[in-house]
């Protein structure tokens, strides 16, 4: 599949502050790329450059082959962009606003009405069409912002924090909508909610201080954690030594260490010698040696840990 | 051109979705009438002309046109809709012109609603209707020039009040630059060519000439090129300020 978004050494400086620093990446059709980073990392600035709102200081980006610097209008045509907070003209009704965007997007006459109704069906805005936008709840407002990006059925969607400030049901709706559209489009979303990456994205990049720090699937990012794939065996204090001895016999187990699991709870943590899963091997070794244990579980780690690890600048693996 | 029309239509509708538009039009029509009859002494003049009526237009525009223009860009920046607007497939110039034409059309509507004055003066006497048509045209052109200043000031700030006041001040300078009040300040030290140049920027002297029924090509060129200049400055201001 071809790359629909190609970001090439993109940088943006505001005076002395470098907001985006030499970022390169490509996104293909069918991918949902999650853009992660702490506040102020440069997510929004990158997206604004992609959408043709800001001009890059250096480097460029191509959307469906159109260059954002040389031909921003062509880029804007193939892009559906939702700015942060989904700003819309508050005094207009939903229908009037969507019709305005549809008209600017090149739709004409009866097509506008038809398309506005189709899209409000898709994002579940029915019954709200005649309401002024200022009276809508946050969730509906966000849906108006989303609807606006879909009117011209663009091949590429760039959504800046599409679920920010929504309740769990609304978040779920937006994510399922994104997943429904994913196969046909190339979607870039920014977020600082990490569960979103696992819920909706096929791939994630983490940026911090304007730099690209990590790029991969959720699973690949988790693998960066030092504890990733480690197995914890919880057992009584007197059995710790037997557990450790037993683990020593398993060939796939690397480092083994005694850990403190809290008051009155003892455990041993075994790290795999390489990337493979060791849960099976560990539990069968323990059973073979008849070592009593309370629990064996695999430490998966959370994206939150990855995020902290990477954005604190302590990610040695990223070099 | 299509994009400009769509934007202009949206902006014009936006004026009328709030009562502000009607308040504005009511004030404009009432004030022109009041000034003409009370301060302009329309009846005492005993002339069938609208000279008194038109002579107050620059002063009314000074306050009212910046009010029409103030929200055009500052509101977009404050509410963030500028990002929505400028990521649609339009150029900044399309957006600036669309907004300008909408505001100008709005002023045109307000101006057109003063037609009872025209009827009155025709009922009372036999005015030179040619002069009146030319004066309306001149007034409309002057409103456009004031507007182009107002829209540029609006692009420079997120605050509508700041936009209003700075537009009123710049418009005031342009209106007054032909009067001795301003010119004497420059005569003291500036070369006469500069003084003449400043005087030539005066809306007032241009508008007075038009009010006598003499519309010259150079007056039209003056107003149109002034609008072009300020609108160009607006495009530059919007482009350079949109990240802020």
XYZ file of C-alpha atoms in Angstrom:
563
model
C 0.000 0.000 0.000
C 1.217 3.456 -0.821
C 2.198 6.157 1.618
C -0.511 8.815 1.752
C 1.165 11.099 4.258
C 4.885 11.643 3.974
C 6.474 13.980 6.476
C 9.983 14.850 5.452
C 12.379 16.481 7.915
C 9.648 18.841 9.034
C 10.614 21.634 11.437
C 8.867 24.651 12.854
C 10.365 27.355 15.005
C 8.502 30.214 16.672
C 11.283 32.717 17.218
C 13.868 30.958 19.367
C 11.489 28.148 20.353
C 11.712 25.031 18.224
C 8.279 23.468 18.384
C 8.860 20.716 15.839
C 12.360 19.474 15.220
C 13.193 17.515 12.114
C 10.369 14.990 12.115
C 10.100 12.420 9.335
C 7.484 9.692 9.041
C 5.087 8.133 6.589
C 1.548 6.880 7.015
C -0.103 4.436 4.625
C -3.658 3.789 3.606
C -5.416 1.623 6.194
C -3.245 2.871 9.004
C -4.485 4.785 12.024
C -1.520 6.605 13.423
C -1.667 7.800 17.008
C 0.352 10.894 17.690
C 1.438 10.829 21.320
C 3.333 13.286 23.389
C 3.135 15.439 26.478
C 1.391 18.797 26.231
C 3.568 21.187 24.287
C 5.475 18.407 22.557
C 4.624 19.687 19.101
C 1.683 17.458 18.175
C -0.663 20.272 17.291
C 2.020 22.249 15.463
C 2.853 19.223 13.317
C -0.793 18.674 12.498
C -1.300 22.344 11.678
C 1.543 22.149 9.197
C 0.047 19.015 7.663
C -3.272 20.805 7.315
C -1.694 23.814 5.638
C -2.499 26.199 8.482
C 1.110 26.847 9.442
C 4.007 27.039 7.027
C 6.983 24.854 7.977
C 10.249 26.609 8.851
C 12.068 23.871 6.985
C 11.324 20.477 5.526
C 7.993 19.617 4.031
C 5.171 17.125 3.997
C 3.207 15.496 1.215
C -0.405 14.441 1.433
C -1.511 12.159 -1.401
C 1.477 13.427 -3.352
C 0.655 17.130 -2.907
C 3.277 19.252 -1.206
C 2.035 21.361 1.716
C 4.469 24.155 0.923
C 4.067 24.268 -2.846
C 0.404 23.462 -3.227
C -1.447 23.917 0.076
C -4.844 24.220 -1.606
C -4.499 20.772 -3.211
C -3.510 19.367 0.188
C -6.511 20.977 1.870
C -8.778 19.422 -0.770
C -7.764 15.841 -0.016
C -7.598 16.325 3.727
C -10.255 16.304 6.399
C -8.879 18.267 9.321
C -10.368 18.753 12.739
C -8.533 21.420 14.758
C -8.043 21.009 18.485
C -11.314 21.603 20.314
C -13.316 21.405 17.072
C -13.945 25.153 16.775
C -17.067 26.048 14.807
C -19.117 29.179 14.246
C -21.226 29.211 17.389
C -24.027 31.337 16.041
C -24.739 29.019 13.117
C -26.979 25.988 13.246
C -25.374 22.606 12.675
C -26.998 22.308 9.258
C -25.940 25.810 8.214
C -22.370 25.241 9.325
C -22.054 21.879 7.604
C -23.656 23.270 4.454
C -21.167 26.137 4.474
C -18.214 23.753 4.729
C -19.723 21.506 2.057
C -20.122 24.480 -0.280
C -16.530 25.615 0.251
C -15.512 21.989 -0.307
C -17.037 22.237 -3.767
C -20.397 20.520 -3.346
C -23.347 22.152 -5.054
C -27.119 22.453 -4.838
C -29.029 19.365 -3.702
C -25.771 17.465 -3.162
C -25.060 19.659 -0.154
C -28.307 18.747 1.607
C -27.942 15.076 0.765
C -24.362 14.897 1.972
C -25.038 16.837 5.176
C -27.813 14.383 6.029
C -25.691 11.367 5.175
C -22.844 12.513 7.358
C -25.020 13.521 10.280
C -26.375 9.975 10.100
C -22.818 8.616 10.215
C -21.754 10.626 13.242
C -25.153 10.442 14.905
C -26.085 14.103 14.762
C -29.671 13.609 13.695
C -32.143 15.781 15.504
C -29.441 18.349 16.182
C -29.278 19.827 12.685
C -31.419 22.852 13.462
C -29.792 23.720 16.763
C -27.308 26.577 17.034
C -23.855 25.151 17.698
C -23.386 27.245 20.845
C -26.165 25.290 22.599
C -24.704 21.860 21.848
C -22.997 19.717 24.461
C -19.299 19.088 24.134
C -19.885 15.626 22.692
C -22.186 16.896 19.970
C -19.858 19.774 19.207
C -17.051 17.303 18.694
C -19.262 15.321 16.363
C -19.957 18.454 14.336
C -16.187 18.884 14.035
C -15.862 15.305 12.923
C -18.764 15.565 10.483
C -17.161 18.606 8.927
C -14.034 16.584 8.081
C -16.034 13.871 6.319
C -18.268 15.899 4.015
C -16.005 15.559 0.987
C -15.070 11.951 1.797
C -11.356 12.729 2.010
C -8.746 9.971 1.683
C -6.753 11.413 4.586
C -8.075 12.468 7.997
C -6.093 14.481 10.513
C -7.872 14.796 13.861
C -6.398 16.774 16.719
C -7.544 15.212 19.994
C -10.841 13.857 18.693
C -11.922 12.390 22.042
C -10.586 15.011 24.433
C -13.181 15.969 27.022
C -15.743 13.359 25.988
C -17.391 10.915 28.366
C -16.532 7.202 28.046
C -19.570 6.425 25.868
C -18.795 9.252 23.494
C -15.149 8.245 23.365
C -16.201 4.742 22.461
C -18.433 6.061 19.679
C -15.716 8.226 18.186
C -13.214 5.375 18.321
C -15.552 2.926 16.673
C -16.250 5.476 13.975
C -12.512 5.853 13.394
C -12.087 2.098 13.259
C -14.986 1.750 10.827
C -13.388 4.222 8.443
C -9.841 2.995 8.912
C -9.657 0.481 6.077
C -10.518 3.009 3.387
C -8.538 5.957 4.676
C -5.314 7.081 6.192
C -5.988 8.573 9.611
C -3.730 10.536 11.933
C -5.030 11.330 15.413
C -3.293 13.058 18.243
C -4.018 12.225 21.808
C -2.511 12.101 25.211
C -4.887 9.388 26.300
C -2.834 6.250 25.904
C -5.676 3.766 26.053
C -6.784 5.358 22.816
C -3.754 4.013 21.024
C -4.636 0.464 21.958
C -8.315 1.069 21.301
C -8.133 2.728 17.915
C -4.654 2.954 16.434
C -2.653 0.526 14.377
C 0.547 2.380 15.081
C 1.815 5.082 17.386
C 4.580 7.639 17.390
C 5.734 9.420 20.495
C 7.148 12.904 20.245
C 8.694 15.020 22.951
C 10.229 18.474 22.672
C 9.449 18.431 18.986
C 11.484 15.322 18.293
C 10.340 11.915 17.166
C 11.171 9.567 20.036
C 9.487 6.297 19.157
C 7.511 4.757 16.322
C 5.785 1.378 16.352
C 2.715 -0.664 17.230
C 1.460 -0.613 20.801
C 3.091 -4.022 21.310
C 6.457 -2.817 19.983
C 6.326 0.204 22.263
C 5.534 -1.944 25.272
C 8.537 -4.118 24.443
C 10.729 -1.141 25.277
C 9.893 -1.415 28.941
C 12.648 -3.077 30.967
C 9.983 -5.202 32.677
C 8.222 -6.166 29.481
C 7.533 -9.902 29.316
C 8.829 -10.473 32.833
C 7.003 -13.023 34.955
C 6.233 -12.509 38.610
C 5.814 -15.488 40.915
C 4.137 -14.682 44.179
C 4.888 -17.183 46.942
C 5.385 -17.558 50.688
C 8.645 -16.144 52.124
C 10.097 -19.558 52.949
C 9.674 -20.784 49.358
C 11.522 -17.921 47.692
C 14.779 -19.828 47.485
C 13.144 -22.944 46.031
C 11.361 -20.834 43.409
C 14.624 -19.141 42.480
C 16.399 -22.500 42.198
C 13.643 -23.923 40.073
C 13.696 -20.893 37.718
C 17.431 -21.315 37.259
C 16.762 -24.527 35.379
C 14.572 -22.901 32.727
C 16.711 -22.150 29.673
C 14.623 -19.203 28.414
C 14.808 -17.347 31.712
C 17.481 -14.719 32.016
C 17.847 -12.547 35.068
C 15.983 -13.587 38.240
C 15.483 -11.277 41.188
C 13.628 -11.311 44.440
C 11.119 -8.506 44.688
C 8.974 -6.982 47.336
C 5.293 -7.022 46.438
C 4.116 -5.134 49.476
C 3.639 -5.916 53.161
C 3.598 -9.642 53.846
C 3.861 -10.568 50.182
C 6.974 -11.983 48.626
C 7.780 -12.711 45.062
C 10.362 -13.493 42.477
C 10.593 -11.805 39.100
C 12.020 -13.619 36.136
C 13.026 -11.763 33.000
C 13.134 -13.565 29.668
C 16.607 -14.000 28.209
C 15.277 -12.797 24.870
C 11.920 -11.556 23.584
C 9.890 -14.773 23.936
C 7.083 -15.470 26.362
C 8.198 -17.464 29.404
C 4.980 -17.882 31.376
C 4.378 -21.432 30.199
C 7.944 -22.579 30.802
C 8.070 -21.007 34.256
C 4.788 -22.431 35.509
C 5.541 -25.952 34.244
C 9.030 -25.845 35.826
C 7.501 -24.838 39.166
C 4.912 -27.589 38.976
C 7.544 -30.172 38.006
C 9.571 -29.249 41.092
C 6.462 -29.185 43.265
C 7.180 -25.685 44.508
C 4.115 -24.143 46.157
C 3.261 -20.694 44.777
C 0.287 -18.376 45.030
C 0.235 -16.852 41.579
C 2.195 -16.553 38.344
C 1.526 -13.654 36.054
C 3.077 -11.935 33.128
C 4.042 -8.322 33.523
C 2.761 -6.572 30.422
C 3.440 -3.014 31.454
C 1.289 -0.121 30.355
C 1.692 2.441 27.641
C 1.713 5.011 30.411
C 5.003 3.520 31.590
C 6.390 3.594 28.046
C 5.260 7.151 27.647
C 6.930 8.253 30.862
C 10.054 6.275 30.128
C 10.432 7.764 26.665
C 9.360 11.332 27.210
C 11.474 11.787 30.299
C 14.388 11.448 27.938
C 15.645 8.317 29.651
C 14.924 5.989 26.788
C 18.306 4.487 26.080
C 16.939 2.063 23.547
C 15.815 4.922 21.349
C 19.310 6.014 20.421
C -14.424 33.824 -6.957
C -16.849 31.050 -6.005
C -15.152 30.674 -2.630
C -15.292 34.429 -2.004
C -19.044 34.418 -2.662
C -19.643 31.499 -0.299
C -17.652 33.147 2.477
C -19.304 36.524 1.898
C -22.746 34.926 2.072
C -21.899 33.218 5.376
C -20.527 36.418 6.874
C -23.498 38.482 5.781
C -25.869 35.937 7.309
C -23.779 36.014 10.485
C -24.474 39.753 10.818
C -28.184 39.155 10.819
C -28.229 36.217 13.235
C -27.668 38.634 16.108
C -29.820 41.651 16.927
C -26.663 43.743 16.588
C -27.250 44.166 12.867
C -30.690 45.611 13.375
C -29.497 47.835 16.192
C -26.708 49.077 13.967
C -28.978 49.806 11.034
C -31.535 51.495 13.278
C -28.865 53.703 14.835
C -27.379 54.590 11.467
C -30.700 55.526 9.924
C -31.887 57.409 13.018
C -28.622 59.300 13.434
C -28.376 60.367 9.811
C -31.923 61.653 10.108
C -31.387 63.407 13.418
C -28.163 65.033 12.293
C -29.675 66.201 9.053
C -32.711 67.803 10.652
C -31.337 69.169 13.917
C -27.656 69.859 13.489
C -27.719 70.195 9.709
C -30.807 72.437 9.885
C -32.337 70.791 6.889
C -35.453 72.989 6.877
C -33.713 76.282 7.601
C -31.464 75.789 4.631
C -34.502 75.964 2.414
C -32.656 74.004 -0.234
C -33.787 70.893 -1.977
C -30.515 69.038 -1.513
C -29.119 66.305 0.686
C -25.832 68.099 1.303
C -26.567 68.359 5.019
C -27.430 64.674 5.098
C -24.243 63.510 3.415
C -21.926 65.877 5.268
C -22.419 63.827 8.456
C -21.617 60.507 6.889
C -17.851 60.611 7.504
C -18.447 61.263 11.213
C -21.003 58.512 11.564
C -18.790 56.077 9.696
C -15.977 56.946 12.031
C -17.807 55.217 14.860
C -20.078 52.765 13.143
C -17.852 51.222 10.486
C -15.152 50.099 12.959
C -18.006 48.456 14.877
C -19.020 46.540 11.764
C -15.454 45.470 11.056
C -14.182 44.700 14.546
C -15.345 41.115 14.826
C -14.364 40.010 11.333
C -10.953 38.552 12.243
C -10.449 39.083 15.952
C -13.419 36.859 16.709
C -12.089 34.142 14.410
C -8.797 34.173 16.250
C -10.309 34.304 19.693
C -12.679 31.395 19.120
C -10.152 29.406 17.081
C -12.426 29.173 14.054
C -9.680 30.784 11.989
C -8.013 27.369 11.966
C -11.198 25.766 10.712
C -11.656 28.440 8.059
C -8.117 28.540 6.734
C -7.752 24.767 6.505
C -10.631 24.689 4.059
C -9.456 24.790 0.446
C -9.340 28.577 0.194
C -6.561 31.145 0.155
C -6.198 33.812 2.819
C -7.084 36.401 0.177
C -10.377 34.584 -0.537
C -11.249 34.767 3.143
C -10.250 38.429 3.493
C -12.197 39.485 0.389
C -15.222 37.402 1.337
C -15.402 39.034 4.744
C -14.775 42.491 3.311
C -17.513 42.227 0.693
C -19.968 40.933 3.285
C -19.253 43.878 5.579
C -19.403 46.298 2.662
C -22.727 44.863 1.527
C -23.968 45.269 5.092
C -22.987 48.959 5.035
C -24.665 49.202 1.640
C -27.892 47.858 3.128
C -27.734 50.395 5.970
C -27.051 53.170 3.475
C -29.868 52.059 1.188
C -32.298 52.165 4.109
C -31.837 55.917 4.334
C -33.951 56.177 1.157
C -36.787 57.995 2.988
C -34.484 61.031 3.041
C -34.326 60.940 -0.711
C -38.117 60.635 -0.955
C -38.585 63.471 1.519
C -36.358 65.868 -0.340
C -38.050 65.002 -3.609
C -41.447 65.554 -2.079
C -40.435 68.938 -0.742
C -38.696 70.301 -3.764
C -36.818 69.489 -6.919
C -33.304 68.404 -5.956
C -30.601 67.485 -8.428
C -30.996 63.726 -8.267
C -27.777 63.228 -10.190
C -25.851 64.848 -7.359
C -27.637 62.625 -4.861
C -26.771 59.451 -6.774
C -23.131 60.499 -6.964
C -23.135 61.332 -3.262
C -24.554 57.933 -2.365
C -21.869 56.318 -4.500
C -19.184 58.425 -2.821
C -20.530 57.609 0.607
C -20.516 53.903 -0.221
C -16.917 54.116 -1.476
C -15.881 55.931 1.675
C -17.565 53.287 3.834
C -15.512 50.694 1.956
C -12.304 52.584 2.650
C -13.143 52.846 6.361
C -14.001 49.159 6.378
C -10.723 48.111 4.811
C -8.937 49.904 7.652
C -11.234 48.289 10.201
C -10.755 44.766 8.874
C -6.986 45.206 8.947
C -7.078 46.357 12.581
C -9.314 43.406 13.370
C -6.709 41.057 11.904
C -4.051 42.478 14.193
C -5.665 41.641 17.523
C -7.795 38.969 19.167
C -9.600 41.639 21.119
C -12.601 43.251 19.448
C -12.467 46.374 21.601
C -8.830 46.982 20.704
C -9.732 46.410 17.068
C -12.575 48.911 17.340
C -10.549 51.656 18.986
C -7.494 51.339 16.779
C -9.684 51.308 13.675
C -11.519 54.410 14.874
C -8.214 56.203 15.510
C -6.732 55.353 12.101
C -9.992 56.261 10.369
C -10.018 59.525 12.295
C -6.524 60.370 11.047
C -7.555 59.681 7.477
C -10.701 61.738 7.832
C -8.977 64.687 9.438
C -5.769 64.771 7.482
C -7.076 67.529 5.203
C -7.982 69.864 8.047
C -5.707 72.613 9.332
C -5.841 71.010 12.765
C -3.693 68.186 11.449
C -1.867 70.001 8.670
C -0.592 72.838 10.893
C 1.150 70.267 12.988
C 3.103 69.147 9.919
C 3.496 72.579 8.315
C 5.740 73.641 11.150
C 8.530 71.319 10.117
C 7.684 69.116 7.170
C 8.395 70.018 3.536
C 5.354 71.264 1.702
C 5.327 68.223 -0.578
C 4.786 65.993 2.447
C 2.060 68.283 3.739
C 0.339 68.111 0.375
C 0.699 64.343 0.371
C -0.910 64.099 3.807
C -3.674 66.467 2.793
C -4.362 64.362 -0.269
C -5.152 61.398 1.934
C -8.080 63.209 3.475
C -11.382 61.432 3.133
C -13.149 64.616 4.021
C -11.899 66.771 1.151
C -12.447 63.933 -1.324
C -15.928 63.336 -0.032
C -16.809 67.041 -0.114
C -15.805 67.180 -3.752
C -17.998 64.188 -4.482
C -20.810 65.788 -2.481
C -20.881 68.693 -4.898
C -21.758 66.195 -7.564
C -18.308 66.068 -9.076
C -17.038 62.568 -9.131
C -13.644 62.368 -10.658
C -11.813 59.281 -11.737
C -8.947 60.111 -9.403
C -11.276 60.123 -6.388
C -12.552 56.686 -7.285
C -8.980 55.530 -7.880
C -8.033 56.962 -4.502
C -10.678 55.074 -2.562
C -10.258 51.847 -4.506
C -6.486 51.807 -4.197
C -6.756 52.640 -0.518
C -9.018 49.630 -0.054
C -6.634 47.465 -2.071
C -3.736 48.571 0.104
C -5.475 47.891 3.418
C -6.882 44.580 2.234
C -3.438 43.493 1.133
C -2.121 44.493 4.565
C -4.928 42.421 6.079
C -3.857 39.318 4.136
C -0.296 39.817 5.362
C -1.503 40.356 8.948
C -3.733 37.268 8.939
C -0.954 35.101 7.528
C 1.664 36.274 9.963
C -0.558 36.297 13.029
C -2.547 33.114 12.648
C -0.327 31.038 14.851
C -0.794 33.389 17.808
